[in-house]
Short mmCIF file of C-alpha atoms in Angstrom, two decimals:
data_model
loop_
_atom_site.label_atom_id
_atom_site.label_comp_id
_atom_site.label_asym_id
_atom_site.label_seq_id
_atom_site.Cartn_x
_atom_site.Cartn_y
_atom_site.Cartn_z
CA UNK A 13 124.92 49.79 57.62
CA UNK A 14 128.66 49.77 58.27
CA UNK A 15 128.49 45.98 58.53
CA UNK A 16 126.53 45.78 55.27
CA UNK A 17 129.21 47.90 53.61
CA UNK A 18 131.91 45.56 54.92
CA UNK A 19 130.02 42.62 53.44
CA UNK A 20 129.64 44.41 50.08
CA UNK A 21 133.43 44.64 49.79
CA UNK A 22 133.56 40.84 49.47
CA UNK A 23 131.97 41.01 46.04
CA UNK A 24 133.84 41.30 42.72
CA UNK A 25 135.04 44.82 41.93
CA UNK A 26 134.42 44.68 38.17
CA UNK A 27 131.44 43.73 36.04
CA UNK A 28 127.93 44.88 35.29
CA UNK A 29 126.61 44.37 38.82
CA UNK A 30 127.32 46.53 41.88
CA UNK A 31 128.87 45.26 45.08
CA UNK A 32 126.03 45.07 47.59
CA UNK A 33 125.85 43.88 51.20
CA UNK A 34 122.84 43.07 53.37
CA UNK A 35 122.21 42.36 57.05
CA UNK A 36 118.95 40.90 58.41
CA UNK A 37 118.37 42.02 62.01
CA UNK A 38 115.75 41.05 64.58
CA UNK A 39 113.70 43.79 66.30
CA UNK A 40 116.14 43.68 69.25
CA UNK A 41 119.12 44.23 66.94
CA UNK A 42 120.34 40.64 66.88
CA UNK A 43 121.87 39.76 63.51
CA UNK A 44 119.95 36.90 61.96
CA UNK A 45 121.70 36.60 58.61
CA UNK A 46 124.22 38.28 56.32
CA UNK A 47 124.88 38.19 52.60
CA UNK A 48 126.57 39.90 49.68
CA UNK A 49 126.33 39.74 45.91
CA UNK A 50 128.96 37.38 44.50
CA UNK A 51 128.68 38.35 40.82
CA UNK A 52 126.41 38.28 37.78
CA UNK A 53 123.87 35.46 37.85
CA UNK A 54 124.28 34.73 41.57
CA UNK A 55 121.83 35.51 44.37
CA UNK A 56 121.58 39.19 45.27
CA UNK A 57 122.70 40.28 48.72
CA UNK A 58 119.15 40.37 50.13
CA UNK A 59 118.40 36.84 48.93
CA UNK A 60 121.66 35.51 50.37
CA UNK A 61 121.00 37.19 53.73
CA UNK A 62 117.42 35.89 53.89
CA UNK A 63 118.64 32.38 53.15
CA UNK A 64 121.31 32.64 55.86
CA UNK A 65 118.73 33.78 58.40
CA UNK A 66 116.16 31.13 57.58
CA UNK A 67 112.50 31.56 56.66
CA UNK A 68 111.17 31.08 60.19
CA UNK A 69 113.33 33.84 61.70
CA UNK A 70 112.91 36.74 59.29
CA UNK A 71 109.21 37.60 59.58
CA UNK A 72 108.96 41.02 61.21
CA UNK A 73 112.73 41.58 60.91
CA UNK A 74 114.68 44.50 59.37
CA UNK A 75 116.74 44.28 56.19
CA UNK A 76 119.71 46.69 56.08
CA UNK A 77 121.13 46.92 52.57
CA UNK A 78 123.65 49.22 50.91
CA UNK A 79 121.65 49.70 47.69
CA UNK A 80 117.89 50.10 47.22
CA UNK A 81 116.40 46.62 46.65
CA UNK A 82 115.90 45.97 42.95
CA UNK A 83 112.45 45.99 41.43
CA UNK A 84 112.97 44.10 38.19
CA UNK A 85 113.63 40.62 36.83
CA UNK A 86 117.04 40.05 35.28
CA UNK A 87 119.04 36.87 35.72
CA UNK A 88 117.38 36.69 39.13
CA UNK A 89 113.99 37.84 40.40
CA UNK A 90 113.21 41.17 42.10
CA UNK A 91 114.60 41.48 45.62
CA UNK A 92 111.46 43.44 46.52
CA UNK A 93 109.38 40.30 45.93
CA UNK A 94 111.68 38.22 48.13
CA UNK A 95 111.57 40.75 50.99
CA UNK A 96 107.78 41.03 50.85
CA UNK A 97 107.38 37.27 50.61
CA UNK A 98 109.62 36.78 53.64
CA UNK A 99 107.53 39.15 55.76
CA UNK A 100 110.28 41.75 56.32
CA UNK A 101 108.75 44.63 58.30
CA UNK A 102 111.42 47.30 57.79
CA UNK A 103 114.01 48.06 55.11
CA UNK A 104 116.91 50.48 55.53
CA UNK A 105 119.10 51.30 52.54
CA UNK A 106 121.84 53.81 51.74
CA UNK A 107 121.51 54.91 48.10
CA UNK A 108 118.76 54.69 45.51
CA UNK A 109 119.19 52.34 42.57
CA UNK A 110 119.97 54.62 39.59
CA UNK A 111 118.82 52.09 36.98
CA UNK A 112 115.78 52.98 34.90
CA UNK A 113 114.52 49.38 35.00
CA UNK A 114 115.67 48.32 38.45
CA UNK A 115 114.76 51.39 40.54
CA UNK A 116 111.54 51.98 42.47
CA UNK A 117 112.02 49.24 45.02
CA UNK A 118 111.70 51.58 47.97
CA UNK A 119 108.41 53.04 46.74
CA UNK A 120 106.95 49.61 46.11
CA UNK A 121 107.93 48.41 49.58
CA UNK A 122 106.29 51.47 51.15
CA UNK A 123 103.15 50.89 49.14
CA UNK A 124 103.02 47.36 50.52
CA UNK A 125 103.17 48.66 54.10
CA UNK A 126 106.88 48.13 54.80
CA UNK A 127 108.62 50.79 56.89
CA UNK A 128 111.38 52.13 54.63
CA UNK A 129 114.29 54.42 55.55
CA UNK A 130 116.63 55.68 52.82
CA UNK A 131 119.89 57.64 52.83
CA UNK A 132 121.70 56.00 55.77
CA UNK A 133 125.47 56.43 55.17
CA UNK A 134 124.60 57.45 51.60
CA UNK A 135 127.85 59.36 51.01
CA UNK A 136 129.98 56.42 52.15
CA UNK A 137 128.16 53.90 49.98
CA UNK A 138 128.07 56.24 46.98
CA UNK A 139 131.85 56.66 47.24
CA UNK A 140 132.30 52.90 47.66
CA UNK A 141 130.28 52.12 44.53
CA UNK A 142 132.34 54.69 42.61
CA UNK A 143 132.25 54.30 38.86
CA UNK A 144 129.43 51.74 39.02
CA UNK A 145 127.06 54.48 40.14
CA UNK A 146 128.31 56.85 37.45
CA UNK A 147 128.05 54.33 34.65
CA UNK A 148 124.60 53.21 35.82
CA UNK A 149 123.39 56.80 35.62
CA UNK A 150 125.04 57.36 32.22
CA UNK A 151 124.01 54.00 30.83
CA UNK A 152 127.50 53.57 29.35
CA UNK A 153 131.13 53.04 30.40
CA UNK A 154 133.30 55.91 31.54
CA UNK A 155 135.50 56.91 28.60
CA UNK A 156 139.13 58.03 28.85
CA UNK A 157 140.80 59.37 25.71
CA UNK A 158 144.58 59.21 25.57
CA UNK A 159 147.07 60.44 23.03
CA UNK A 160 150.81 61.09 22.87
CA UNK A 161 152.07 63.97 20.78
CA UNK A 162 154.86 66.39 20.15
CA UNK A 163 154.65 69.81 21.75
CA UNK A 164 153.01 71.13 18.58
CA UNK A 165 150.25 68.49 18.71
CA UNK A 166 151.56 66.00 16.14
CA UNK A 167 150.97 62.29 16.75
CA UNK A 168 153.38 61.24 14.00
CA UNK A 169 156.02 62.60 11.64
CA UNK A 170 155.11 63.47 8.06
CA UNK A 171 156.11 59.98 6.88
CA UNK A 172 153.70 58.43 9.39
CA UNK A 173 156.33 57.15 11.83
CA UNK A 174 155.40 57.59 15.48
CA UNK A 175 157.68 55.30 17.51
CA UNK A 176 158.67 56.82 19.78
CA UNK A 177 157.45 60.38 20.28
CA UNK A 178 157.39 60.05 24.05
CA UNK A 179 159.88 58.38 26.37
CA UNK A 180 159.89 55.09 28.25
CA UNK A 181 158.40 56.63 31.40
CA UNK A 182 155.31 57.81 29.50
CA UNK A 183 154.91 54.46 27.78
CA UNK A 184 155.12 52.60 31.08
CA UNK A 185 152.54 54.95 32.55
CA UNK A 186 150.24 54.30 29.59
CA UNK A 187 150.44 50.55 30.16
CA UNK A 188 149.51 51.06 33.80
CA UNK A 189 146.46 53.09 32.71
CA UNK A 190 145.51 50.33 30.29
CA UNK A 191 145.51 47.82 33.14
CA UNK A 192 143.23 50.07 35.19
CA UNK A 193 140.48 50.05 32.55
CA UNK A 194 138.07 47.25 31.64
CA UNK A 195 138.62 47.70 27.91
CA UNK A 196 140.94 49.40 25.42
CA UNK A 197 139.68 50.70 22.07
CA UNK A 198 141.24 51.45 18.70
CA UNK A 199 139.87 51.89 15.22
CA UNK A 200 140.25 49.21 12.57
CA UNK A 201 142.55 51.57 10.66
CA UNK A 202 144.99 51.58 13.57
CA UNK A 203 144.93 47.77 13.69
CA UNK A 204 145.76 47.59 9.99
CA UNK A 205 148.44 50.30 10.09
CA UNK A 206 150.19 49.60 13.39
CA UNK A 207 149.23 46.00 14.32
CA UNK A 208 149.09 46.77 18.07
CA UNK A 209 148.91 44.02 20.69
CA UNK A 210 146.66 46.12 22.98
CA UNK A 211 148.01 44.41 26.07
CA UNK A 212 149.07 46.04 29.33
CA UNK A 213 152.74 45.32 29.94
CA UNK A 214 155.39 45.96 32.58
CA UNK A 215 158.66 47.70 31.72
CA UNK A 216 160.31 44.29 31.13
CA UNK A 217 157.66 43.36 28.57
CA UNK A 218 155.80 40.88 30.77
CA UNK A 219 152.01 41.06 30.94
CA UNK A 220 150.47 42.89 33.88
CA UNK A 221 147.91 40.89 35.93
CA UNK A 222 144.94 42.99 34.81
CA UNK A 223 144.37 43.02 31.05
CA UNK A 224 141.79 45.21 29.27
CA UNK A 225 139.38 43.70 26.76
CA UNK A 226 140.47 44.80 23.25
CA UNK A 227 137.71 46.57 21.31
CA UNK A 228 138.06 47.44 17.62
CA UNK A 229 135.74 50.06 16.11
CA UNK A 230 135.08 49.92 12.37
CA UNK A 231 133.86 47.69 9.58
CA UNK A 232 137.20 46.56 8.14
CA UNK A 233 138.09 42.95 8.86
CA UNK A 234 140.91 42.05 11.22
CA UNK A 235 143.74 40.03 9.61
CA UNK A 236 144.27 36.50 10.87
CA UNK A 237 147.84 37.40 11.83
CA UNK A 238 146.93 40.48 13.85
CA UNK A 239 148.69 40.64 17.21
CA UNK A 240 145.47 41.36 19.07
CA UNK A 241 144.30 37.84 18.16
CA UNK A 242 147.00 36.66 20.59
CA UNK A 243 145.65 38.86 23.37
CA UNK A 244 144.86 36.95 26.59
CA UNK A 245 141.26 38.20 26.35
CA UNK A 246 139.06 37.80 23.24
CA UNK A 247 138.66 41.01 21.26
CA UNK A 248 135.33 42.60 20.38
CA UNK A 249 134.80 43.98 16.88
CA UNK A 250 132.05 46.61 16.82
CA UNK A 251 130.47 48.92 14.26
CA UNK A 252 131.59 52.47 14.95
CA UNK A 253 128.73 54.36 13.31
CA UNK A 254 126.61 54.81 16.45
CA UNK A 255 129.10 55.32 19.27
CA UNK A 256 126.47 55.81 21.97
CA UNK A 257 124.76 52.52 21.04
CA UNK A 258 128.08 50.68 21.06
CA UNK A 259 128.90 52.07 24.50
CA UNK A 260 125.56 50.87 25.85
CA UNK A 261 126.30 47.46 24.37
CA UNK A 262 129.73 47.39 26.01
CA UNK A 263 128.29 48.28 29.41
CA UNK A 264 125.70 45.51 29.10
CA UNK A 265 128.61 43.11 28.56
CA UNK A 266 130.14 44.23 31.87
CA UNK A 267 132.57 46.93 30.69
CA UNK A 268 132.49 49.98 32.94
CA UNK A 269 135.59 51.84 31.74
CA UNK A 270 136.95 52.26 28.22
CA UNK A 271 140.46 53.50 27.36
CA UNK A 272 140.65 54.93 23.84
CA UNK A 273 144.10 54.85 22.30
CA UNK A 274 143.49 54.42 18.64
CA UNK A 275 144.05 57.07 16.03
CA UNK A 276 142.83 60.63 15.44
CA UNK A 277 139.72 59.50 13.53
CA UNK A 278 138.26 57.46 16.38
CA UNK A 279 139.46 59.92 19.03
CA UNK A 280 137.88 62.88 17.24
CA UNK A 281 134.61 61.03 16.72
CA UNK A 282 134.28 60.43 20.47
CA UNK A 283 135.07 64.08 21.23
CA UNK A 284 132.54 65.33 18.65
CA UNK A 285 129.89 63.06 20.18
CA UNK A 286 130.55 64.44 23.67
CA UNK A 287 131.34 60.96 24.99
CA UNK A 288 134.76 61.58 26.60
CA UNK A 289 134.82 61.84 30.39
CA UNK A 290 138.57 62.21 30.87
CA UNK A 291 141.49 63.24 28.64
CA UNK A 292 145.09 62.12 29.15
CA UNK A 293 147.68 63.84 26.94
CA UNK A 294 151.38 62.93 26.98
CA UNK A 295 153.41 65.83 25.54
CA UNK A 296 156.99 65.33 24.40
CA UNK A 297 159.43 68.28 24.24
CA UNK A 298 159.87 67.91 20.51
CA UNK A 299 158.54 69.61 17.36
CA UNK A 300 157.42 67.74 14.25
CA UNK A 301 155.22 70.07 12.19
CA UNK A 302 153.22 68.64 9.31
CA UNK A 303 149.62 67.47 9.22
CA UNK A 304 149.72 64.30 11.38
CA UNK A 305 147.73 65.86 14.19
CA UNK A 306 146.51 64.04 17.31
CA UNK A 307 142.92 65.18 16.72
CA UNK A 308 141.14 66.15 13.51
CA UNK A 309 137.81 67.91 12.93
CA UNK A 310 135.92 68.40 16.21
CA UNK A 311 133.09 70.44 14.74
CA UNK A 312 134.55 73.65 16.17
CA UNK A 313 134.26 76.58 13.75
CA UNK A 314 134.99 79.57 15.98
CA UNK A 315 136.93 80.24 19.16
CA UNK A 316 133.62 80.70 20.97
CA UNK A 317 132.80 77.10 20.12
CA UNK A 318 136.02 75.71 21.58
CA UNK A 319 135.68 72.69 23.85
CA UNK A 320 136.98 73.95 27.18
CA UNK A 321 138.70 71.52 29.52
CA UNK A 322 139.67 71.66 33.18
CA UNK A 323 143.12 70.43 34.23
CA UNK A 324 142.89 67.93 37.07
CA UNK A 325 146.52 66.79 37.18
CA UNK A 326 149.94 67.60 35.70
CA UNK A 327 152.89 65.24 36.11
CA UNK A 328 156.41 65.08 34.70
CA UNK A 329 157.42 61.66 33.39
CA UNK A 330 161.06 61.72 32.37
CA UNK A 331 161.33 64.44 29.73
CA UNK A 332 157.58 64.35 29.02
CA UNK A 333 154.58 65.95 30.66
CA UNK A 334 151.29 64.15 31.30
CA UNK A 335 148.21 66.36 31.55
CA UNK A 336 144.90 64.93 32.78
CA UNK A 337 141.75 66.91 32.04
CA UNK A 338 137.97 66.70 32.17
CA UNK A 339 135.33 68.63 30.19
CA UNK A 340 134.48 71.86 31.98
CA UNK A 341 131.19 71.74 33.81
CA UNK A 342 131.45 67.99 34.33
#
């Protein structure tokens, strides 16, 4: 299984599909073939390993694979069918496939008379798969909500100006976080008011190697001269009425992590819907007062209904403080 995990690491880190490795071994332990999944639309790890071993060698052999063989037809056929057709006698895998459509491969193999062992190095493989496992279980991307505010929770001054509440260190840190997410989201109101580029940039203004896909929530059209139209990746314009449905759609397009930066309306809607997995707040040691708050109505009427968060990290960035939190009980 350790060798299968090594092979899995050859696959692409991002995208809708997990990184999976497979080893085909003879009854005496001799390795007959190896394979890994190279990305969406390509042969799964089991298929690649079977092909490397050759049809004449694999009958009665063991397939060792990091993830439970899939049991559904997507861009490729079920790996279960390929293993049964090849005459594999034993299958060993680490973690169960969490997908509603793709799971059940182990049970089907057992029903067909294949010796199946599950859970080998499960903790290692689960940690390796990381956010893919989480998003597969959730059926949506992981959502990080970020805002920058004054100490009294204002995201802008009374006249609407907001550049710059926080210092350069916080802004540089925000760009790094952007680059670590598959997509960055704002509302159409933010696009119209602020005309953001939504790129991830270094302190000298140059583009970082990893750029998030820009996503705009809302029905209002995007002007032809909007900066995000110059983004190195095409933007997606989505209807924001059903956030859960949009998130499912984004995951199906290969987005596993979403960084929300845009405006109190969009931010508050995600919080109200219970769709935020992580909060990142940059607090500047300044007071603004007024009604330009970072978040608006969250559906909280009493203190007993407050949304309680757990602090996972606190860091000082120049004069500012960055606090990272998750919903309690998560």
